[in-house]
Every structure is written in structure tokens, then in C-alpha cells.
XYZ file of N, CA and C in Angstrom:
807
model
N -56.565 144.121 -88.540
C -56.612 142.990 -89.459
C -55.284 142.225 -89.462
N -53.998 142.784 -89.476
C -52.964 142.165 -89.813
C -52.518 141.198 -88.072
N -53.233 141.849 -86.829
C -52.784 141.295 -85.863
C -53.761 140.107 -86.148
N -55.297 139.893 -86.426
C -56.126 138.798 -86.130
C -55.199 137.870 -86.930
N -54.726 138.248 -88.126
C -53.902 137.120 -89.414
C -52.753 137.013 -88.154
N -51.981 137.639 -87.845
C -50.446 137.676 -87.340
C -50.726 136.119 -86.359
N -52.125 135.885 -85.021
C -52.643 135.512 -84.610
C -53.082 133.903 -84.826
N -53.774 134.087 -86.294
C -54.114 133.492 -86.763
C -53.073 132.306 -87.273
N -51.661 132.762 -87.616
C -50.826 131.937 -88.322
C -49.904 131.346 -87.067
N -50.125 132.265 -85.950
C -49.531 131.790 -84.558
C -50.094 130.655 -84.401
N -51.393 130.420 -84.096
C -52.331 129.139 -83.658
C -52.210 127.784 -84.763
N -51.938 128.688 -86.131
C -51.426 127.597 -87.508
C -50.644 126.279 -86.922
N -49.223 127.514 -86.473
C -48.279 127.184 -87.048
C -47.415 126.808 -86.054
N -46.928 124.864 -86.294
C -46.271 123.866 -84.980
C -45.337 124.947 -84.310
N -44.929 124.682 -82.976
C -43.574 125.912 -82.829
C -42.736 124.517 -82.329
N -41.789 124.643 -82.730
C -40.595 123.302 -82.192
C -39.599 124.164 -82.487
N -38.350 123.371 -81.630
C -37.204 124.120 -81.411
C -36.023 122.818 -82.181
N -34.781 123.141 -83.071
C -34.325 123.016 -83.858
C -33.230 122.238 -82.989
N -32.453 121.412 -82.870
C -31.317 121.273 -82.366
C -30.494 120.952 -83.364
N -29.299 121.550 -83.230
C -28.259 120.566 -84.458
C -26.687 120.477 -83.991
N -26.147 119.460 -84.688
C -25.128 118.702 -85.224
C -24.746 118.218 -82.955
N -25.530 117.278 -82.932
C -25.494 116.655 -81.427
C -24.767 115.090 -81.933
N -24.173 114.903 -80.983
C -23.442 113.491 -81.264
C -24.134 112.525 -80.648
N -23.917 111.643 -81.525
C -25.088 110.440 -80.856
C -23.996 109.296 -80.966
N -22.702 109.114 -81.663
C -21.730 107.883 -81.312
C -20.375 108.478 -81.842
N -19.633 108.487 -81.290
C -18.165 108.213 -82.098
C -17.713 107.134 -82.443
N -17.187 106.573 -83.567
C -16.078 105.725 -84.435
C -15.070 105.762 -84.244
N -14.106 105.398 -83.510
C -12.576 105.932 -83.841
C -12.394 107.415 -83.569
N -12.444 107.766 -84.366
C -12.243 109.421 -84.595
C -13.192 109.989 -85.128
N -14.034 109.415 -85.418
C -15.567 109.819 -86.301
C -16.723 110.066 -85.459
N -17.137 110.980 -85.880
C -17.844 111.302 -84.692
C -19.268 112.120 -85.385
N -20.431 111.179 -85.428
C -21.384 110.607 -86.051
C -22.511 111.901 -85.083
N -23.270 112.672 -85.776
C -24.207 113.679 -85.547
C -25.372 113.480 -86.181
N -26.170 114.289 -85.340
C -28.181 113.991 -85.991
C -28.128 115.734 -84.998
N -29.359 115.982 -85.850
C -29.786 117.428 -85.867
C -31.537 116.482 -84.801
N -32.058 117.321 -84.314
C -33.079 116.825 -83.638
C -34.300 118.185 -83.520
N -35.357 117.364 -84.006
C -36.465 119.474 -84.140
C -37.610 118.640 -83.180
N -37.781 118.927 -82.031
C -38.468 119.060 -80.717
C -39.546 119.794 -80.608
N -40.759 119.570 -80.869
C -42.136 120.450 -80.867
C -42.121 120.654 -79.045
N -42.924 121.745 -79.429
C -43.392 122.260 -77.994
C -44.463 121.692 -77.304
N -45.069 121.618 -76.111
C -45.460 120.684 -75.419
C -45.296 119.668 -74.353
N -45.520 118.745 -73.568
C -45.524 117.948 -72.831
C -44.366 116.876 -73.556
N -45.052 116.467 -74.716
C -44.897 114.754 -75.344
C -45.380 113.819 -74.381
N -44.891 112.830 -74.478
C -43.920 112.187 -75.875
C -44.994 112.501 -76.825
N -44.066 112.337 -77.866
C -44.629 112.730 -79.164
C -43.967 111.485 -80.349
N -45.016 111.439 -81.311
C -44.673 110.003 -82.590
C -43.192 110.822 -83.026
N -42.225 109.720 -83.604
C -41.089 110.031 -83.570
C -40.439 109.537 -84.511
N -39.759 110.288 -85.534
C -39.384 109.963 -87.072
C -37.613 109.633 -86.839
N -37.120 109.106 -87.710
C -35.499 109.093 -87.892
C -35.623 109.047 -89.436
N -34.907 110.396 -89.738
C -34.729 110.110 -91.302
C -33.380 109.757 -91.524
N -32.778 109.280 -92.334
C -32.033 108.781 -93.398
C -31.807 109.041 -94.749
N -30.954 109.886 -94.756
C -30.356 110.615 -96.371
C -29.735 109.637 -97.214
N -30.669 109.611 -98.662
C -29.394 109.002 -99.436
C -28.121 109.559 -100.482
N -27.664 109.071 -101.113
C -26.511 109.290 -101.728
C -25.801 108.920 -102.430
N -26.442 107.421 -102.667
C -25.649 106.638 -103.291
C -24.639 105.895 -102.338
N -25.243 105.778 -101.097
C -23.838 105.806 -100.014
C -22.514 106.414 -100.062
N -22.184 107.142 -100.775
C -20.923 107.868 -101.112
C -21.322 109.183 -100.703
N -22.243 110.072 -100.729
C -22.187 111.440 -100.512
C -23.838 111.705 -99.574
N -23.624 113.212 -99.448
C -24.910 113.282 -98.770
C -24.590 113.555 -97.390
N -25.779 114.266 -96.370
C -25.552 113.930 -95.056
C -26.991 114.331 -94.753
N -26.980 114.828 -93.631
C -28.507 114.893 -92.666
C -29.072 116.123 -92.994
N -28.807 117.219 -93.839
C -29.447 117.805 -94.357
C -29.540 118.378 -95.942
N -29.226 116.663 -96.599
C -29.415 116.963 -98.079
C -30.337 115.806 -98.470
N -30.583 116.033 -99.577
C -31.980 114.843 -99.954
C -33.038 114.858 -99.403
N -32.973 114.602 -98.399
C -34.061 114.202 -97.271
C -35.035 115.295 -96.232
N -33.919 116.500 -96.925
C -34.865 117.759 -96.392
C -35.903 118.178 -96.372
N -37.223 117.560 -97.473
C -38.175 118.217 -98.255
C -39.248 117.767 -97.021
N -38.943 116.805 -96.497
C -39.990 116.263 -95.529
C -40.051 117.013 -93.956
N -38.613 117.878 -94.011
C -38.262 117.939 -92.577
C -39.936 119.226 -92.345
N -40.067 120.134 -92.950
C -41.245 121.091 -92.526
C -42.775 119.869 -92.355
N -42.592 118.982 -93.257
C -44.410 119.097 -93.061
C -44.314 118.029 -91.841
N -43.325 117.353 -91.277
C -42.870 116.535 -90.396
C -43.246 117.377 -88.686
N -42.500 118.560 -89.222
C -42.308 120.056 -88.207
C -44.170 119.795 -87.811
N -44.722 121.009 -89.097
C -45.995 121.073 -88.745
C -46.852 119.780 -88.426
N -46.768 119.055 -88.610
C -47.222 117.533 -88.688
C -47.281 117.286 -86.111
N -46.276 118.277 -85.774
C -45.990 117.577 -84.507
C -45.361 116.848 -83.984
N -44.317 116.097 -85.195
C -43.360 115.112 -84.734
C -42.167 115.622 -84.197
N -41.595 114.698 -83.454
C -39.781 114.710 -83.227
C -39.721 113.844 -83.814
N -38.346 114.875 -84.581
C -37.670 113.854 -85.106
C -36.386 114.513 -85.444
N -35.721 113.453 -85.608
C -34.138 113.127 -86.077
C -33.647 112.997 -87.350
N -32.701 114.093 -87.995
C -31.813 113.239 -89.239
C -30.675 113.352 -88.951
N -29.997 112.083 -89.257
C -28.858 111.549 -89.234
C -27.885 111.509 -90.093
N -26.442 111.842 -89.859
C -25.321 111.627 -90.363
C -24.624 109.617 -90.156
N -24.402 109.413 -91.175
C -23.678 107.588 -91.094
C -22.549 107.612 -91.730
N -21.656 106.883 -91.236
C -20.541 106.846 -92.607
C -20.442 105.930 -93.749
N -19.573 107.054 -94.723
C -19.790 107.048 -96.174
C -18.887 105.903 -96.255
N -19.085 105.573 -97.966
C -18.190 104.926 -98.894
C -17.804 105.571 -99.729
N -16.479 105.504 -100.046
C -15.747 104.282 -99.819
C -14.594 104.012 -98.614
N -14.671 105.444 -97.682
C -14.101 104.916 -96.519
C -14.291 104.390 -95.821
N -15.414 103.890 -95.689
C -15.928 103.140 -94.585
C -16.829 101.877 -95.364
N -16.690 100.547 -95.650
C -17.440 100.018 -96.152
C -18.666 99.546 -95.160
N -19.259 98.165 -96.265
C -20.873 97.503 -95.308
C -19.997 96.934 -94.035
N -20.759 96.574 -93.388
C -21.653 97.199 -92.922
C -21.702 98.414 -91.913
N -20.751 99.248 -92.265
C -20.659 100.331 -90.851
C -21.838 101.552 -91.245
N -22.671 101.885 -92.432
C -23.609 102.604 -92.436
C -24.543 102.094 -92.061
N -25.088 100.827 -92.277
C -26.028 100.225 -91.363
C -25.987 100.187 -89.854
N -24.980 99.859 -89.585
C -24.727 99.653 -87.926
C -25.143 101.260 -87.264
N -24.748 102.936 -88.417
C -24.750 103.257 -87.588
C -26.455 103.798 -87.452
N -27.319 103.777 -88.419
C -28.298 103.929 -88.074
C -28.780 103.011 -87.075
N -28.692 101.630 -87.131
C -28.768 101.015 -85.514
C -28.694 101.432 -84.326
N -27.348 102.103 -84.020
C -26.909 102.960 -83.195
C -27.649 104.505 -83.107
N -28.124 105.228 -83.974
C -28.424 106.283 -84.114
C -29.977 105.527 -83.458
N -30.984 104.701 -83.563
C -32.238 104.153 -82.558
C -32.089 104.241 -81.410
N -30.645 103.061 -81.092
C -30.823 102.675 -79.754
C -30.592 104.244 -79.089
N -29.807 105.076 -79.332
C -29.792 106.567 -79.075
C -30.903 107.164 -78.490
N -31.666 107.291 -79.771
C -33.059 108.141 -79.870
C -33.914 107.372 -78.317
N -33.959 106.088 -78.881
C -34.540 105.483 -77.345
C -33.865 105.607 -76.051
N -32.727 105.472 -75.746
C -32.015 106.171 -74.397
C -32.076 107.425 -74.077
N -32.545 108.085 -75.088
C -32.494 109.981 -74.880
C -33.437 110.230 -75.198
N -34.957 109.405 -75.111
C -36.212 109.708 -75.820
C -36.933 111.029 -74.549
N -36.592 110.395 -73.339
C -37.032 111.707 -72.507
C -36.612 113.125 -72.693
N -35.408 113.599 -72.985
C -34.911 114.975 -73.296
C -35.567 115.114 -74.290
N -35.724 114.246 -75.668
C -36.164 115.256 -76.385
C -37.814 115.180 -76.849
N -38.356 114.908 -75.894
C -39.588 114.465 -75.849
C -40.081 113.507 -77.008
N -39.292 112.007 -77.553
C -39.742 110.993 -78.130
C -40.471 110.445 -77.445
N -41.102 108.955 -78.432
C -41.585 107.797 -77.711
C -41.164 107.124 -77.905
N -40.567 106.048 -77.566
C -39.631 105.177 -77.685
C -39.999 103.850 -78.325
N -41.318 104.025 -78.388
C -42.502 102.850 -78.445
C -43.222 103.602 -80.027
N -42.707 104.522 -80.028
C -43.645 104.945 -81.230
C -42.689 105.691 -82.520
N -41.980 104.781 -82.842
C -40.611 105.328 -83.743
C -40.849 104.932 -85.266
N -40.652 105.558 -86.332
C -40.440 105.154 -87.325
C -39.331 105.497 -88.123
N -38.846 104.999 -88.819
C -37.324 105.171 -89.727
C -38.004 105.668 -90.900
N -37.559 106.717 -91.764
C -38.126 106.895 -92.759
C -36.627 107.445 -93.856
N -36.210 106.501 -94.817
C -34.999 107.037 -95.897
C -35.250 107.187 -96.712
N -34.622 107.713 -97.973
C -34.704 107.711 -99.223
C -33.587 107.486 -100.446
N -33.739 106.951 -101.055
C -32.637 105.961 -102.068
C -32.118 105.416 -101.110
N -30.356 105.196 -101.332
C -29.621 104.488 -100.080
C -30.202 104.680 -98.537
N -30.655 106.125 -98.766
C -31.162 105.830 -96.847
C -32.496 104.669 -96.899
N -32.879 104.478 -97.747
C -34.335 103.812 -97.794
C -33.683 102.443 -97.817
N -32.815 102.017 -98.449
C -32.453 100.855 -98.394
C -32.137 100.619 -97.145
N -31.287 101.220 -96.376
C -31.003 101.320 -94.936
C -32.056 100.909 -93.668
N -32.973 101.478 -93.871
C -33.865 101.642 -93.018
C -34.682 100.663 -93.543
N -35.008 100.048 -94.673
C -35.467 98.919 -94.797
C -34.719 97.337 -94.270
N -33.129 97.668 -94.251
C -32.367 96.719 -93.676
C -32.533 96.478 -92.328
N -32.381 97.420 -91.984
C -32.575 97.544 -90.287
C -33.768 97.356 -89.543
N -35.142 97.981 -90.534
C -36.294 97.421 -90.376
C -36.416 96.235 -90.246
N -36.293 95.278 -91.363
C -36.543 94.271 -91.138
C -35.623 92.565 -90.377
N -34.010 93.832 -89.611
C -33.721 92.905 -89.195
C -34.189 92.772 -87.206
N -34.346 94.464 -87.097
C -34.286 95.272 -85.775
C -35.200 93.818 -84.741
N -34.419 93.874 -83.635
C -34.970 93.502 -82.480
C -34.704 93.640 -81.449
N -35.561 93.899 -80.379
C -35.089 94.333 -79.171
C -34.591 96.067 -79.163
N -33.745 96.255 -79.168
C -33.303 97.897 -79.052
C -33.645 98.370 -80.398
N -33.145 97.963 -81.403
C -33.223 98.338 -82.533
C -34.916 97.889 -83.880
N -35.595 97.384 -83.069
C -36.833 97.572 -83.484
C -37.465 98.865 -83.449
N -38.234 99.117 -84.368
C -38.915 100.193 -84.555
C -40.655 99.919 -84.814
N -41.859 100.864 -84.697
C -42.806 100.489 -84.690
C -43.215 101.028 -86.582
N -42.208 100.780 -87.421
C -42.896 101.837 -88.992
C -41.944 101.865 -89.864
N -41.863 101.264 -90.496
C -40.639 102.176 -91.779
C -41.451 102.572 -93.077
N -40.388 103.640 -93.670
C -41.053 104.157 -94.809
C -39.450 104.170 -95.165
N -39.676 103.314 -96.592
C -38.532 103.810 -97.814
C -38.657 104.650 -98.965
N -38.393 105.379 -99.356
C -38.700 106.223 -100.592
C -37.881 105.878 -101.654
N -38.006 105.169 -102.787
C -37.389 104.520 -103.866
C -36.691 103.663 -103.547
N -36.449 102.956 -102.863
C -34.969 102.155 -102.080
C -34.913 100.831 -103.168
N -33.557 100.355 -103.095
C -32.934 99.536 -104.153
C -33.004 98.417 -102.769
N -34.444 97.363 -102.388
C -34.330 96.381 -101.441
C -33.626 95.334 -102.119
N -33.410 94.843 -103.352
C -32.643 93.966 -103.969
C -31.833 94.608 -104.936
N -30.340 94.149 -103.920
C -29.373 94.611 -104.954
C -28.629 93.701 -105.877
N -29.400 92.516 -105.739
C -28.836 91.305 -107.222
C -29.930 92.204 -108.093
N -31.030 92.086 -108.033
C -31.620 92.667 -108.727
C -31.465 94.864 -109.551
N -31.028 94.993 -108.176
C -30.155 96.296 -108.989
C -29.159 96.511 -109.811
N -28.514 95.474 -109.544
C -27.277 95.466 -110.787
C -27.417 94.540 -111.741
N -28.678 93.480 -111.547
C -29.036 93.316 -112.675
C -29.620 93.909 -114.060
N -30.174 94.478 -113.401
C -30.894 96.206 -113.968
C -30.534 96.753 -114.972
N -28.956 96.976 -114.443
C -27.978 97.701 -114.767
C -26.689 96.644 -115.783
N -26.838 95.314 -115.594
C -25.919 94.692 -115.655
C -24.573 95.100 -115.683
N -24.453 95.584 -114.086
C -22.946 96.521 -113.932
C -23.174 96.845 -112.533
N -21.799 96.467 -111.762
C -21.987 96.989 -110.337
C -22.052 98.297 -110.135
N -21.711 99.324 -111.143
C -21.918 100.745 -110.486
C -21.002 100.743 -109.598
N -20.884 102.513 -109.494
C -19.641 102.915 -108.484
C -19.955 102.800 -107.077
N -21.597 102.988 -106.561
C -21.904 102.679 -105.694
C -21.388 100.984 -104.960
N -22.072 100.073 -105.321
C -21.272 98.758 -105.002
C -20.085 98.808 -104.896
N -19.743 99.315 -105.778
C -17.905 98.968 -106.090
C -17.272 99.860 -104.639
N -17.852 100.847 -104.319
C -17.591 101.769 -103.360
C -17.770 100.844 -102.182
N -18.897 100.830 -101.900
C -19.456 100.208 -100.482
C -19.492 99.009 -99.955
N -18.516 97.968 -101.071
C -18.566 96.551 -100.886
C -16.947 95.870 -101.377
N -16.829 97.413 -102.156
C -15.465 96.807 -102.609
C -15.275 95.734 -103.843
N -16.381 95.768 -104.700
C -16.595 94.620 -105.364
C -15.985 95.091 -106.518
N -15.206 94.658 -107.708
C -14.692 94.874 -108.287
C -14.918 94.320 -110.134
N -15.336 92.814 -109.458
C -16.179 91.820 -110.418
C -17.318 90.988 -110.115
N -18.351 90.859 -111.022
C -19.647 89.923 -110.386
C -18.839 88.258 -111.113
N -18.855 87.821 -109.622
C -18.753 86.639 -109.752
C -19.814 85.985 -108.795
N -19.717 84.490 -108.526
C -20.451 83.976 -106.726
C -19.972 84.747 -105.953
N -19.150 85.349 -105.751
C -18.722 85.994 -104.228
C -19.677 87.390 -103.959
N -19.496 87.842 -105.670
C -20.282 89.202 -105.386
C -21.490 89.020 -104.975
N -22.285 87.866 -105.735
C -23.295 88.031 -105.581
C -24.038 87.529 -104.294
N -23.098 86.656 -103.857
C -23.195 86.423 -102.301
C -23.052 87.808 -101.590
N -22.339 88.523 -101.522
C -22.267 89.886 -100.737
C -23.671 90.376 -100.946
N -24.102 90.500 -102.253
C -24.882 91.996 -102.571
C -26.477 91.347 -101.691
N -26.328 89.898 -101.934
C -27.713 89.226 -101.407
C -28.013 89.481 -99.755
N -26.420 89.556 -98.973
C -26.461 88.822 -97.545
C -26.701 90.490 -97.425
N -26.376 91.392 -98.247
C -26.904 93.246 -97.897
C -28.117 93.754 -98.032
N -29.069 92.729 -98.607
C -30.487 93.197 -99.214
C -31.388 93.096 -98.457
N -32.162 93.755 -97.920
C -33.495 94.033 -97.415
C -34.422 92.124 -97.463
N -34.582 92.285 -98.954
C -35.131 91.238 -98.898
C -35.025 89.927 -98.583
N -33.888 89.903 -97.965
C -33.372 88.587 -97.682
C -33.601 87.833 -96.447
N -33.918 89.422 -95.575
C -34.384 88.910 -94.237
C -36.294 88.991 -93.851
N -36.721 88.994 -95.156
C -38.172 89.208 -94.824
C -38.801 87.793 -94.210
N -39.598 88.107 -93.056
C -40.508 87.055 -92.080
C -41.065 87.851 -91.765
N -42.249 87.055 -91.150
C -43.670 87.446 -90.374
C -43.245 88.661 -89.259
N -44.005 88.858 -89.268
C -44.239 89.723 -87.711
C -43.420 91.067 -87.799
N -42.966 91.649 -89.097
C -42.175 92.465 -89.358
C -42.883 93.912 -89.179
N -42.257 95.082 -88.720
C -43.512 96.776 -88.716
C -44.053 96.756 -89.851
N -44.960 97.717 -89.970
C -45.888 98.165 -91.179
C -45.047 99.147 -92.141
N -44.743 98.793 -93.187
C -43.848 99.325 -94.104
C -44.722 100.248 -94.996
N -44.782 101.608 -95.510
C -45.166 102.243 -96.804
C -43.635 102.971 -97.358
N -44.189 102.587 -98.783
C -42.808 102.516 -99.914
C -43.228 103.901 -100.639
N -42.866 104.786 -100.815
C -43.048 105.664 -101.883
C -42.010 105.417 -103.188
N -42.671 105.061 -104.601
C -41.726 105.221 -105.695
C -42.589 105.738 -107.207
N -41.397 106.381 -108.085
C -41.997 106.791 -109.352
C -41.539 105.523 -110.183
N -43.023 106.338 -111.093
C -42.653 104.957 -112.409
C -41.477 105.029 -113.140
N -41.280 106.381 -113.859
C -40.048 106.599 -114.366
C -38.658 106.851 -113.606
N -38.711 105.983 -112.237
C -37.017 106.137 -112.050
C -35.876 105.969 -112.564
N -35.363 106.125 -112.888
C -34.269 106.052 -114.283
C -32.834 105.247 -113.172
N -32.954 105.567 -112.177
C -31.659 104.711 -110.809
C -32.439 103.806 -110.260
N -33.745 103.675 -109.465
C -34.137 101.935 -108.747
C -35.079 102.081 -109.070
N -35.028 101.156 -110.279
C -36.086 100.524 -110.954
C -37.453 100.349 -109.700
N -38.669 100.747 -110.462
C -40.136 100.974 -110.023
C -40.159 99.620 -109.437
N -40.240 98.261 -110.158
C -40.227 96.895 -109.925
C -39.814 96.711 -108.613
N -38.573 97.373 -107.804
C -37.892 97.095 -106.740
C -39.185 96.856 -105.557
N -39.659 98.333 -105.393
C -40.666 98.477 -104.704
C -42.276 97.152 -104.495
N -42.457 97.357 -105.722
C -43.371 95.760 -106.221
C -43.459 95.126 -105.618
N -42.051 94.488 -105.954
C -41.490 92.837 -105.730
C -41.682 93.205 -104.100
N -41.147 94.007 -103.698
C -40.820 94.017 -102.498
C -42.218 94.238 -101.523
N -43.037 94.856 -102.263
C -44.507 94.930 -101.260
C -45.137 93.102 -101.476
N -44.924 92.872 -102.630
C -45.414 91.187 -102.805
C -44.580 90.080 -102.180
N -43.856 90.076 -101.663
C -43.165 89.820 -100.832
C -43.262 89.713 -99.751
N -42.906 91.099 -99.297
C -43.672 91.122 -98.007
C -44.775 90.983 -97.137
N -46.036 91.215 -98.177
C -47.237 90.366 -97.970
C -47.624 89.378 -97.947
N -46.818 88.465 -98.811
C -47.139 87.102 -99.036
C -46.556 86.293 -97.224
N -45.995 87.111 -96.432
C -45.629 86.686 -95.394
C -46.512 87.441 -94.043
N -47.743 87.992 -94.836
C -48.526 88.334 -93.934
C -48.312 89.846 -93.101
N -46.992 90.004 -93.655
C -46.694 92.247 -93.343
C -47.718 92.782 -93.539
N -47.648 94.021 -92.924
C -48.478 95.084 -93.762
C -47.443 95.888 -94.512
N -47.856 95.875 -96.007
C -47.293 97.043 -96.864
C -48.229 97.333 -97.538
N -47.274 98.627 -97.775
C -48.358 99.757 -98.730
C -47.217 100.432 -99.869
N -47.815 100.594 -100.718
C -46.790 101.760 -101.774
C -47.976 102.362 -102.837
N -47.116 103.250 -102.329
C -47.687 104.856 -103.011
C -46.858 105.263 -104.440
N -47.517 104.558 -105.312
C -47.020 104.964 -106.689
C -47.080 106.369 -107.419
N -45.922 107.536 -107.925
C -45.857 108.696 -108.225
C -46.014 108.140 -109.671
N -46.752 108.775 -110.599
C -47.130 108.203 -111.798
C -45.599 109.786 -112.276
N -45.425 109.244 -113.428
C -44.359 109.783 -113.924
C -43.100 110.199 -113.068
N -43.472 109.933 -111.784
C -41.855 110.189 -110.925
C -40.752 109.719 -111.278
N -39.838 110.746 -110.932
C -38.075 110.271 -111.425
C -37.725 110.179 -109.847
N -36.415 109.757 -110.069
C -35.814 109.400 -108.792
C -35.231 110.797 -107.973
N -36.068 111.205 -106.772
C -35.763 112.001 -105.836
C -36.986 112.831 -105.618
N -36.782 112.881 -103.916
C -38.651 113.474 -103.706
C -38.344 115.117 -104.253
N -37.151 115.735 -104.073
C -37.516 117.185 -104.566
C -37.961 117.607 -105.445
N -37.912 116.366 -107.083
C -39.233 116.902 -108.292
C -40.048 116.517 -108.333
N -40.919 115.480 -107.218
C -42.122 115.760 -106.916
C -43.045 116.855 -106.585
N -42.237 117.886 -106.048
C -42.931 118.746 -105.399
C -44.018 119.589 -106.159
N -43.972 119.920 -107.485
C -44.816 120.378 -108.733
C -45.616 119.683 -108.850
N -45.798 118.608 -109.401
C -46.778 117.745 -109.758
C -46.868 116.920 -108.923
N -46.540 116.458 -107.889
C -47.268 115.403 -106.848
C -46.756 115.762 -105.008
N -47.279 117.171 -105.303
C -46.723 117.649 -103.640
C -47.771 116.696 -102.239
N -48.384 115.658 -102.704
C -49.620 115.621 -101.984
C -48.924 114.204 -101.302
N -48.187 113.843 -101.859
C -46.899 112.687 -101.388
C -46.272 113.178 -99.657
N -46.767 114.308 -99.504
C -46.339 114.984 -97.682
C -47.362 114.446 -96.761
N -48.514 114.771 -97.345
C -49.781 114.457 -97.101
C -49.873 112.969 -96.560
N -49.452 112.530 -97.443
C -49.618 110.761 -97.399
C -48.659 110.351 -96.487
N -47.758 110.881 -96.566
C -46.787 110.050 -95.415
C -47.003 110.778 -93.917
N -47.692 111.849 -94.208
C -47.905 112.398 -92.879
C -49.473 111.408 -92.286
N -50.018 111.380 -92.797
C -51.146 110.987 -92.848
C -51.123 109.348 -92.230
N -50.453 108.754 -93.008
C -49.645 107.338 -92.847
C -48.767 107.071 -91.480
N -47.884 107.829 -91.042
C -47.842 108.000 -90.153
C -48.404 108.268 -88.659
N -49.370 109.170 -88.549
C -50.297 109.164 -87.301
C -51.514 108.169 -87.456
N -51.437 107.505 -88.351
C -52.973 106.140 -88.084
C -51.734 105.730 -87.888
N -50.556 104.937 -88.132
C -49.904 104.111 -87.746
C -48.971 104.161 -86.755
N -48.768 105.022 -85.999
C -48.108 105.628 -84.545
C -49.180 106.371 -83.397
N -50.195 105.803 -83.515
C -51.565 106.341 -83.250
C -51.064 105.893 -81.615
């Protein structure tokens, strides 16, 4: 009995092999790593890049953003999470640029690790979501992707610190902003997701809770109405009582794996 089960959970269960802390660019002296988990098989295979957030100040490629890395595993994907640099040593735009860089990567090295180069999606959460929504919707040519998924992401940050009416340490960190005047608010606009929305953009799904208490539910909204009104495809997956971060979902709305897994292979099909 215990070999047919032993057997049984063999045939379950994805087998991929783990890679970690591989360099994908140096900075100066910085020297920028992604962990990479490689299913077994032929491939290519649909192909994720996650993005940790943090507030842009803290965090790296295996905090926040961990909760997804198993059902991702069993799911069959490769995929990638990434290290970018922080604020406040490094301001905008060098965390954006380096997830840029961390694509064009994945696509030059899509043969080793059995990606598709053609079949990529960015997927962040808080600041990484903002990220990957930036890059989403500016990416072309190398840095296009076929998918993004943000998980709570702050796509308007006039509107985030309006919120708040207060730049927060985050801004103040990552932009250097000190006072909202025109200048700030020129910065925070020319950094926002939404600023570059047009036609012909990938198929975006947003995961957010109602009760986020850090990026306001609205963000998400505005931002799927938006983006539709220009003919995108979006989707968002509303967590009814969610707070901000997927790890206390996992009790009451574990089925949020489901959906993005799910979401993913019709849309990397």
C-alpha cells in the first residue's frame, strides 16, 4: 500500500530542479541575481518572472513573492525570481531598468533553461506589481512580454499619495522627493503605469483585496477601466476582505493559486 501511494505522489508531483542566486547583470559593483526552478522535460515551457515587493526599500527574490513559487512548480512552469536594486541607494529608474534587463536575460538564455521566449509573463506584487506593470506596458521589442499579472500594485502614484496625502518613505526613498510640489508631481506621474496605457498592450490580470489598508482597492479599478477603455484585455480578481499581501490570503482565499495558475495557461496557451 505505502509503495502504490509512494508511486502515486511520484506521478502527482512536477519534478523541476531549483537553481539559485545566478547572475543575470552587474551594476558597477552590484551584481543583480534570479534563482531559476526548471521542470523536467523537453520544453520550452510557459515562463513566469516574478517580482518581489517591498516598498522598494527592502525585500528580495525570495520574500513576499514566495507563496506562488510551489503552485507555479506544480503548475509546470519555468520560472524566475528576481533580485533589483533597492531604495534609497539606488533611485528610479534603476529598479525598473533592472527587471528590463532581468527579460532580455531570460530571453537570451531561454534555451538552457528550457523557457519560451514567446511565452513570458511578469508577475509582481505591491512594488514588484507596480514594476511589472511599468515595464508591461512600456516593453517593446526585447522587453515585451506576452502577460502581466500585478498583485495589489500602486499603478497611480499621484493617486497613491493622494490617498495618503503624504509622500511616504517609500517616494521619498525612491525619488528623492522631499515636498509635493509641480515637480513632484511631475516625477510620480512620468513613474506610473498608467501613464503609458495604449492599445495593443498584453493581457493583464490584477489580483487585489478590498480592505488594503497600503494600495487602495480603487488603484486596481481605475486601472482595469482604463485599460479597457483602450481596448486591452484586463481582468481583476477581487479578494473580498483582503489586506495587503498574498500570504493572508492563504486561509480564507487560497483558491487565488488556482486562478492565476489557471489564467496563465489559457493565456500562454
Amino acid at each position: 500500500m505505502r509503495s502504490f501511494l509512494a508511486l502515486l505522489l511520484l506521478a502527482t508531483t512536477a519534478v523541476a530542479e531549483l537553481k539559485n542566486d545566478i547572475e543575470f547583470a552587474k551594476v558597477g559593483t552590484v551584481s543583480l541575481t534570479l534563482d531559476a526552478n526548471v521542470p523536467d522535460g523537453p520544453g520550452p515551457f510557459p515562463t513566469v518572472i516574478l517580482v518581489h515587493g517591498g516598498g522598494f526599500m527592502r525585500g528580495d527574490k525570495t520574500s513576499y513573492i514566495k507563496p506562488l513559487f510551489e503552485p507555479l512548480t506544480q503548475a509546470g512552469f519555468t520560472w524566475f525570481t528576481i533580485n533589483y536594486r533597492l531604495a534609497p541607494t539606488n533611485g528610479w529608474p534603476a529598479c525598473a531598468e533592472d527587471v528590463e534587463c532581468a527579460i532580455r536575460w531570460v530571453k537570451a538564455n531561454a534555451k538552457t533553461y528550457k523557457a519560451d521566449p514567446q511565452r513570458i509573463a511578469l508577475v509582481g506584487e505591491s512594488a514588484g506589481g507596480h514594476l511589472v506593470s511599468y515595464v508591461g506596458v512600456r516593453g517593446e521589442g526585447e522587453t515585451r512580454v506576452a502577460a502581466v499579472v500585478p498583485f495589489y500594485a500602486p499603478h497611480d502614484l499621484e493617486l497613491q499619495v493622494k490617498s495618503r496625502n503624504a509622500l511616504g518613505p517609500s517616494m521619498t526613498a525612491l525619488f528623492g522627493l522631499t515636498e509635493l510640489n509641480d515637480a513632484a508631481w511631475k516625477t510620480l506621474r512620468a513613474a506610473s503605469p498608467t501613464t503609458y496605457l495604449r492599445a495593443g498592450l498584453p493581457p493583464f490580470l490584477q489580483f487585489h483585496g478590498t480592505t488594503d489598508a497600503q494600495v487602495p482597492y480603487e488603484q486596481s479599478v481605475k486601472f482595469q477601466e482604463r485599460t479597457k477603455a483602450l481596448g486591452n484585455a484586463c481582468e481583476l480578481i477581487t479578494i473580498p476582505e483582503g489586506a495587503h499581501g498574498m500570504g493572508a490570503w492563504d486561509k480564507a482565499h487560497p483558491e487565488y493559486k488556482t486562478q492565476l495558475v489557471d489564467w496563465l495557461r489559457r493565456t500562454l496557451k
